[in-house]
Coordinates of C-alpha atoms and ligand atoms in Angstrom, one line a residue:
X1 CA -19.7 1.3 16.2
X2 CA -16.4 3.3 14.1
X3 CA -14.7 1.0 11.7
X4 CA -10.9 1.1 10.5
X5 CA -11.6 1.7 6.9
X6 CA -14.4 2.7 4.1
X7 CA -14.4 2.7 1.4
X8 CA -14.9 6.3 -0.4
X9 CA -18.0 6.5 -2.9
X10 CA -18.8 9.5 -5.1
X11 CA -22.5 11.1 -6.2
X12 CA -23.8 8.1 -7.5
X13 CA -24.8 10.6 -10.6
X14 CA -21.4 10.7 -11.6
X15 CA -21.0 7.2 -11.5
X16 CA -24.8 6.2 -13.8
X17 CA -23.5 9.0 -16.0
X18 CA -20.4 6.5 -17.2
X19 CA -22.5 4.6 -16.8
X20 CA -25.2 5.4 -19.2
X21 CA -21.9 5.4 -21.8
X22 CA -21.2 1.4 -21.1
X23 CA -24.5 0.7 -22.5
X24 CA -24.5 2.9 -25.1
X25 CA -21.6 1.2 -25.9
X26 CA -21.8 -2.8 -24.9
X27 CA -18.7 -2.6 -24.8
X28 CA -18.1 -4.0 -20.5
X29 CA -14.6 -4.9 -20.8
X30 CA -10.9 -6.2 -22.4
X31 CA -9.5 -2.7 -22.2
X32 CA -12.0 -0.7 -23.4
X33 CA -12.6 3.2 -23.9
X34 CA -12.8 4.1 -19.9
X35 CA -9.9 2.0 -18.9
X36 CA -7.7 3.3 -21.6
X37 CA -9.2 6.9 -20.8
X38 CA -8.4 5.9 -16.7
X39 CA -4.5 4.3 -17.1
X40 CA -3.8 8.1 -19.5
X41 CA -5.2 10.4 -16.7
X42 CA -3.5 8.0 -14.6
X43 CA 0.0 9.0 -16.1
X44 CA -1.3 12.7 -16.3
X45 CA -3.1 12.5 -12.4
X46 CA 0.6 10.8 -11.0
X47 CA 3.4 11.9 -13.7
X48 CA 4.3 8.6 -15.3
X49 CA 5.1 8.0 -18.7
X50 CA 3.4 4.3 -19.1
X51 CA 1.1 2.5 -16.4
X52 CA -1.5 -0.2 -17.1
X53 CA -4.6 -0.9 -15.6
X54 CA -5.3 -4.6 -14.5
X55 CA -7.0 -6.8 -12.2
X56 CA -5.8 -6.1 -8.6
X57 CA -2.2 -5.1 -7.2
X58 CA -1.1 -8.5 -6.7
X59 CA -1.5 -9.5 -10.4
X60 CA 0.6 -6.3 -10.5
X61 CA 3.2 -7.9 -8.0
X62 CA 3.1 -10.8 -10.0
X63 CA 4.1 -8.8 -14.1
X64 CA 6.3 -7.4 -12.6
X65 CA 8.4 -11.1 -10.9
X66 CA 7.2 -12.1 -14.9
X67 CA 8.3 -9.5 -16.7
X68 CA 11.7 -9.1 -14.6
X69 CA 12.0 -12.7 -15.6
X70 CA 13.1 -13.2 -11.3
X71 CA 14.6 -16.1 -10.1
X72 CA 16.1 -17.9 -6.6
X73 CA 16.0 -15.4 -4.0
X74 CA 14.3 -12.0 -4.0
X75 CA 15.2 -9.9 -1.3
X76 CA 11.7 -8.3 0.6
X77 CA 10.1 -6.9 3.1
X78 CA 8.5 -9.1 6.1
X79 CA 6.6 -5.8 7.2
X80 CA 4.2 -5.4 4.4
X81 CA 0.9 -7.1 2.9
X82 CA 1.3 -10.6 2.5
X83 CA 0.8 -9.8 -1.1
X84 CA 3.9 -8.9 -1.2
X85 CA 5.6 -12.2 0.2
X86 CA 3.0 -14.5 -1.5
X87 CA 3.7 -13.5 -4.6
X88 CA 7.3 -13.8 -4.9
X89 CA 6.3 -17.9 -4.3
X90 CA 4.0 -17.9 -6.4
X91 CA 6.0 -16.7 -8.9
X92 CA 8.8 -19.7 -7.9
X93 CA 11.2 -17.5 -5.6
X94 CA 11.9 -17.8 -2.2
X95 CA 11.5 -14.1 -0.3
X96 CA 14.4 -13.2 2.4
X97 CA 13.3 -11.5 4.4
X98 CA 15.4 -8.6 5.5
X99 CA 15.0 -5.9 8.3
X100 CA 13.7 -2.9 8.9
X101 CA 14.4 0.4 9.8
X102 CA 12.7 1.5 12.8
X103 CA 11.8 4.9 12.0
X104 CA 11.4 4.5 8.7
X105 CA 9.6 1.0 9.2
X106 CA 10.5 0.4 5.5
X107 CA 13.3 -2.4 4.4
X108 CA 16.8 -1.2 5.7
X109 CA 18.9 -0.3 2.6
X110 CA 22.2 -1.4 5.1
X111 CA 21.7 -5.2 6.0
X112 CA 20.5 -6.1 2.4
X113 CA 24.1 -6.7 1.4
X114 CA 24.0 -9.4 4.1
X115 CA 21.3 -11.1 3.0
X116 CA 22.2 -11.0 -0.9
X117 CA 23.9 -14.2 -2.3
X118 CA 25.1 -15.4 -6.0
X119 CA 21.4 -17.1 -6.2
X120 CA 19.4 -13.1 -6.1
X121 CA 17.2 -11.8 -8.4
X122 CA 16.1 -8.5 -7.0
X123 CA 14.9 -6.5 -4.1
X124 CA 11.1 -6.5 -3.7
X125 CA 10.6 -3.2 -1.4
X126 CA 7.2 -1.8 0.0
X127 CA 6.8 2.3 0.9
X128 CA 5.0 0.9 3.7
X129 CA 1.8 3.2 4.4
X130 CA 2.9 5.5 1.9
X131 CA 6.4 6.4 3.1
X132 CA 8.9 6.2 0.4
X133 CA 11.7 4.2 1.0
X134 CA 15.0 4.6 0.8
X135 CA 15.4 4.5 -2.9
X136 CA 18.9 5.6 -3.6
X137 CA 20.0 3.5 -1.0
X138 CA 18.6 1.2 -2.5
X139 CA 19.0 1.8 -6.5
X140 CA 22.8 1.5 -5.4
X141 CA 23.1 -1.6 -4.5
X142 CA 21.2 -2.9 -7.5
X143 CA 23.3 -1.3 -9.9
X144 CA 26.3 -3.4 -7.5
X145 CA 24.8 -6.3 -7.3
X146 CA 23.3 -6.3 -11.0
X147 CA 20.2 -7.1 -9.5
X148 CA 16.8 -6.2 -10.5
X149 CA 13.9 -3.1 -7.7
X150 CA 10.3 -3.6 -7.4
X151 CA 8.6 -1.8 -5.4
X152 CA 5.3 -2.8 -4.1
X153 CA 3.6 0.8 -3.8
X154 CA 0.2 -0.8 -2.7
X155 CA 0.3 2.1 -0.2
X156 CA 1.8 5.3 -2.0
X157 CA -1.1 6.6 -3.9
X158 CA 0.5 10.1 -4.7
X159 CA 3.1 10.2 -3.5
X160 CA 6.0 12.5 -4.3
X161 CA 10.3 11.7 -3.1
X162 CA 13.0 14.0 -4.7
X163 CA 10.8 15.7 -6.7
X164 CA 9.0 12.6 -9.2
X165 CA 6.3 10.5 -7.9
X166 CA 7.6 7.7 -6.5
X167 CA 6.4 5.3 -9.0
X168 CA 9.3 6.1 -11.3
X169 CA 11.5 4.5 -9.1
X170 CA 12.9 0.4 -9.0
X171 CA 12.3 -0.9 -12.9
X172 CA 8.7 -2.1 -11.8
X173 CA 6.8 -0.5 -9.2
X174 CA 3.0 -1.6 -8.5
X175 CA -0.1 -0.1 -7.1
X176 CA -3.8 -1.8 -5.6
X177 CA -6.7 0.3 -6.0
X178 CA -8.5 -1.9 -3.8
X179 CA -11.7 -0.7 -2.4
X180 CA -9.8 -0.2 1.0
X181 CA -7.2 2.0 -0.3
X182 CA -7.0 5.0 -0.7
X183 CA -7.8 5.7 -4.2
X184 CA -9.9 3.0 -5.8
X185 CA -11.4 1.4 -8.3
X186 CA -13.5 -0.9 -6.1
X187 CA -11.1 -4.2 -7.7
X188 CA -7.5 -3.2 -9.3
X189 CA -4.1 -2.1 -9.7
X190 CA -1.4 -1.3 -12.1
X191 CA 1.9 -1.3 -12.7
X192 CA 4.0 1.1 -13.4
X193 CA 7.9 1.3 -15.9
X194 CA 10.4 2.8 -17.3
X195 CA 11.2 -0.1 -20.1
X196 CA 9.3 0.4 -22.3
X197 CA 9.6 -3.3 -23.1
X198 CA 8.7 -4.5 -20.1
X199 CA 5.8 -2.3 -20.3
X200 CA 5.1 -4.7 -24.1
X201 CA 5.8 -7.7 -22.4
X202 CA 3.4 -6.4 -18.9
X203 CA 0.4 -5.9 -22.0
X204 CA 0.4 -8.9 -23.7
X205 CA 1.1 -11.1 -20.6
X206 CA -2.1 -9.4 -19.1
X207 CA -4.8 -10.3 -22.2
X208 CA -3.2 -13.9 -22.5
X209 CA 0.1 -13.6 -24.3
X210 CA -2.0 -12.2 -27.0
X211 CA 0.3 -10.6 -30.2
X212 CA -2.6 -9.3 -32.4
X213 CA -5.9 -11.7 -32.9
X214 CA -4.2 -14.9 -33.5
X215 CA -0.8 -14.8 -32.4
X216 CA 1.1 -15.5 -29.3
X217 CA 3.8 -13.5 -28.0
X218 CA 4.4 -14.5 -24.0
X219 CA 3.1 -16.5 -21.3
X220 CA -0.2 -14.9 -20.8
X221 CA -2.5 -14.4 -18.2
X222 CA -6.0 -12.9 -17.7
X223 CA -5.2 -9.7 -15.9
X224 CA -7.2 -7.8 -17.5
X225 CA -9.8 -5.0 -15.8
X226 CA -13.8 -4.0 -16.3
X227 CA -15.4 -0.3 -17.7
X228 CA -17.4 -0.8 -14.5
X229 CA -14.2 -0.8 -12.0
X230 CA -12.1 2.6 -15.1
X231 CA -15.6 4.3 -14.5
X232 CA -15.1 3.8 -10.5
X233 CA -11.7 4.8 -11.1
X234 CA -12.3 7.9 -13.4
X235 CA -14.7 9.2 -11.1
X236 CA -13.0 8.9 -8.2
X237 CA -10.6 10.5 -9.7
X238 CA -11.9 14.0 -9.4
X239 CA -12.3 13.9 -5.8
X240 CA -8.7 12.9 -5.3
X241 CA -7.7 17.0 -4.6
X242 CA -11.0 17.0 -2.1
X243 CA -10.1 13.4 -0.8
X244 CA -6.4 14.9 0.0
X245 CA -7.5 18.0 2.0
X246 CA -10.0 16.6 4.5
X247 CA -7.6 13.5 5.0
X248 CA -5.0 15.5 5.8
X249 CA -7.3 17.9 8.3
X250 CA -8.1 14.8 10.1
X251 CA -4.6 13.3 10.3
X252 CA -3.4 17.1 12.0
X253 CA -6.2 16.4 14.5
X254 CA -5.0 12.8 15.4
X255 CA -1.0 14.6 15.9
X256 CA -3.2 17.7 18.3
X257 CA -5.4 15.3 20.6
X258 CA -2.7 12.0 20.2
X259 CA 0.7 15.2 21.6
X260 CA 1.8 14.4 24.3
X261 CA 0.6 11.2 24.7
X262 CA 3.9 8.7 24.5
X263 CA 3.1 7.7 21.3
X264 CA 5.1 7.9 18.5
X265 CA 4.6 7.3 14.9
X266 CA 6.4 6.4 11.5
X267 CA 9.4 9.3 11.0
X268 CA 8.5 10.3 7.4
X269 CA 10.8 10.3 4.3
X270 CA 12.7 13.5 4.8
X271 CA 12.7 13.8 0.9
X272 CA 8.6 13.6 0.2
X273 CA 5.6 14.5 2.0
X274 CA 2.5 12.0 3.5
X275 CA -0.4 11.5 1.2
X276 CA -2.5 10.7 4.2
X277 CA -3.3 7.0 3.3
X278 CA -2.9 5.5 7.2
X279 CA -3.1 6.4 10.6
X280 CA -0.4 4.1 12.5
X281 CA 0.6 4.8 16.0
X282 CA 3.4 2.7 17.9
X283 CA 2.5 2.0 21.7
X284 CA 5.6 2.2 24.2
X285 CA 4.5 -1.7 24.9
X286 CA 2.7 -4.8 23.5
X287 CA 1.0 -4.7 26.4
X288 CA -0.3 -1.3 25.8
X289 CA -1.3 -1.5 22.8
X290 CA -3.8 -4.6 23.6
X291 CA -4.8 -2.4 26.4
X292 CA -5.7 0.6 24.1
X293 CA -7.3 -2.3 21.2
X294 CA -8.8 -3.8 24.1
X295 CA -10.4 -0.4 25.7
X296 CA -11.3 1.0 21.8
X297 CA -13.6 -2.2 21.3
X298 CA -15.5 -2.1 24.0
X299 CA -16.8 1.0 22.6
X300 CA -17.3 -0.1 19.6
X301 CA -14.2 1.5 18.0
X302 CA -12.1 -0.7 15.9
X303 CA -8.4 -0.4 14.5
X304 CA -5.9 -2.6 12.9
X305 CA -2.3 -4.6 14.0
X306 CA -1.7 -3.9 10.5
X307 CA 1.4 -5.3 9.6
X308 CA 1.4 -8.0 12.9
X309 CA 2.6 -10.5 12.3
X310 CA 5.3 -10.6 10.9
X311 CA 5.8 -12.3 7.4
X312 CA 9.1 -13.8 8.6
X313 CA 6.9 -15.6 11.4
X314 CA 2.6 -15.6 9.7
X315 CA 3.7 -17.5 6.6
X316 CA 3.3 -21.6 6.6
X317 CA 5.6 -21.6 3.1
X318 CA 8.1 -19.4 4.7
X319 CA 11.0 -20.6 6.7
X320 CA 10.4 -18.6 9.5
X321 CA 13.0 -16.1 10.7
X322 CA 13.4 -13.7 13.7
X323 CA 14.1 -10.2 12.8
X324 CA 14.6 -7.7 16.2
X325 CA 13.7 -5.0 14.1
X326 CA 10.6 -6.5 12.2
X327 CA 9.2 -8.5 15.5
X328 CA 9.0 -5.7 18.0
X329 CA 7.5 -2.6 15.8
X330 CA 5.1 -5.1 14.3
X331 CA 3.8 -6.2 18.2
X332 CA 3.5 -2.6 18.7
X333 CA 2.1 -1.1 15.7
X334 CA -1.4 -0.3 15.0
X335 CA -3.9 2.2 12.5
X336 CA -6.2 4.1 14.0
X337 CA -9.9 4.5 12.1
X338 CA -8.7 6.6 9.6
X339 CA -11.2 7.3 6.5
X340 CA -13.9 9.4 5.5
X341 CA -16.7 8.9 7.4
X342 CA -14.9 10.4 10.5
X343 CA -16.3 13.7 11.6
X344 CA -13.7 15.5 14.4
X345 CA -16.4 14.1 17.2
X346 CA -15.2 11.0 16.5
X347 CA -11.6 11.5 16.8
X348 CA -11.5 12.7 19.7
X349 CA -13.9 10.4 21.0
X350 CA -11.1 8.5 20.0
X351 CA -8.0 9.7 21.7
X352 CA -9.8 10.6 24.7
X353 CA -10.4 6.7 25.6
X354 CA -6.8 6.4 23.9
X355 CA -5.7 8.9 26.2
X356 CA -7.4 7.8 29.3
X357 CA -5.5 4.6 28.8
X358 CA -2.8 5.3 28.6
X359 CA -2.5 8.0 31.5
X360 CA -4.5 4.9 33.5
X361 CA -1.9 2.8 32.8
X362 CA 1.3 5.1 33.9
X363 CA -0.3 5.9 37.2
X364 CA 1.7 4.4 40.6
X365 CA -0.6 2.6 41.9
X366 CA -0.1 3.8 45.6
X367 CA -1.6 7.4 44.3
X368 CA -5.4 6.8 43.6
Ligands
PLP401 C1 -3.8 -4.3 -0.4 C2 -2.1 -4.5 -0.8 C3 -1.6 -5.6 -1.5 C4 -2.3 -6.1 -2.2 O1 -3.8 -5.6 -3.5 P1 -4.9 -5.9 -3.4 O2 -5.3 -5.1 -5.4 O3 -5.7 -6.4 -2.8 O4 -4.6 -7.1 -4.3 C5 0.0 -5.2 -1.9 N1 0.5 -5.1 -1.2 C6 0.3 -3.7 -0.6 C7 1.7 -3.9 0.3 C8 -1.5 -3.5 -0.3 O5 -1.6 -3.2 1.2

């Protein structure tokens, strides 16, 4: 059986070594030494100034929306994981979905202005599959209309654009470090912001709004993460370079094997390089996708229709709308198995099934 994803696990000794320290200190959570160390190591690794380690990537989004005091309408992408849109609703705002660009699969900046109303307070965009949004165009629009910008960077760990970390753009960028992501802390996430006041606010929010032992500064919640999760993060960070190399090799092999097969891939931002977080492919038609998916499943190979259906069509708590490019792409995009459990022969096997399935499809009937 080949699953779509499989979490990376480091050599267990590296983890237990850090567990020994936790036992010695009996300090399990509430921003202990490992959590603090992880924050500073992530800041160095990513090249960002201020980063807060939180419970998960969803609460990271909620912190961003809350700290920026957003209200009314938030312009967002319908082509993302549910948490991008649900966080907006959870914080009492209304998501306004804007169609995506058919090449990058990110929100289409040229369609944002038409969606702005007097109620718009922000743009919340996802760097889909880690591919950077057009951050310059989005910031220009935000400046013109005095809007805040949040990026959901859940897929974009380690990505740089215009020579710096993607997490440095926008007012706040969030990331998830869930077990299924490129870099993980089992459960977890973080927020990054260049605004010191927002970082201070979110620091307090993360800890029930406390400002010292008996004083409160803000409305807060419990958004802390534990020493056990931080330990996994510290160990995994040491392996990121090797993980990146291995994933690049797997991705290159997929590219090679799928060459000339009528399959396309999203177009990566020309000012950036892939972090090899996912391997999405786009079929010519939904029928072809379904045919290949079925064929793969018959061989116990599982990909994922990520993201399908469009958030603008599937959430019971938002008004549904048709968005031409999103609806079309969501029906035709498919993420192939992509993780460190794969070996070369797996990829050859997977791609041969795909190619066979596609070639049978294109063969005229009277040729057989
Ligand atoms: C995974 C993911 C999230 C949510 O992160 P969690 O850590 O699982 O809460 C949010 N947005 C996107 C785009 C994601 O892929």
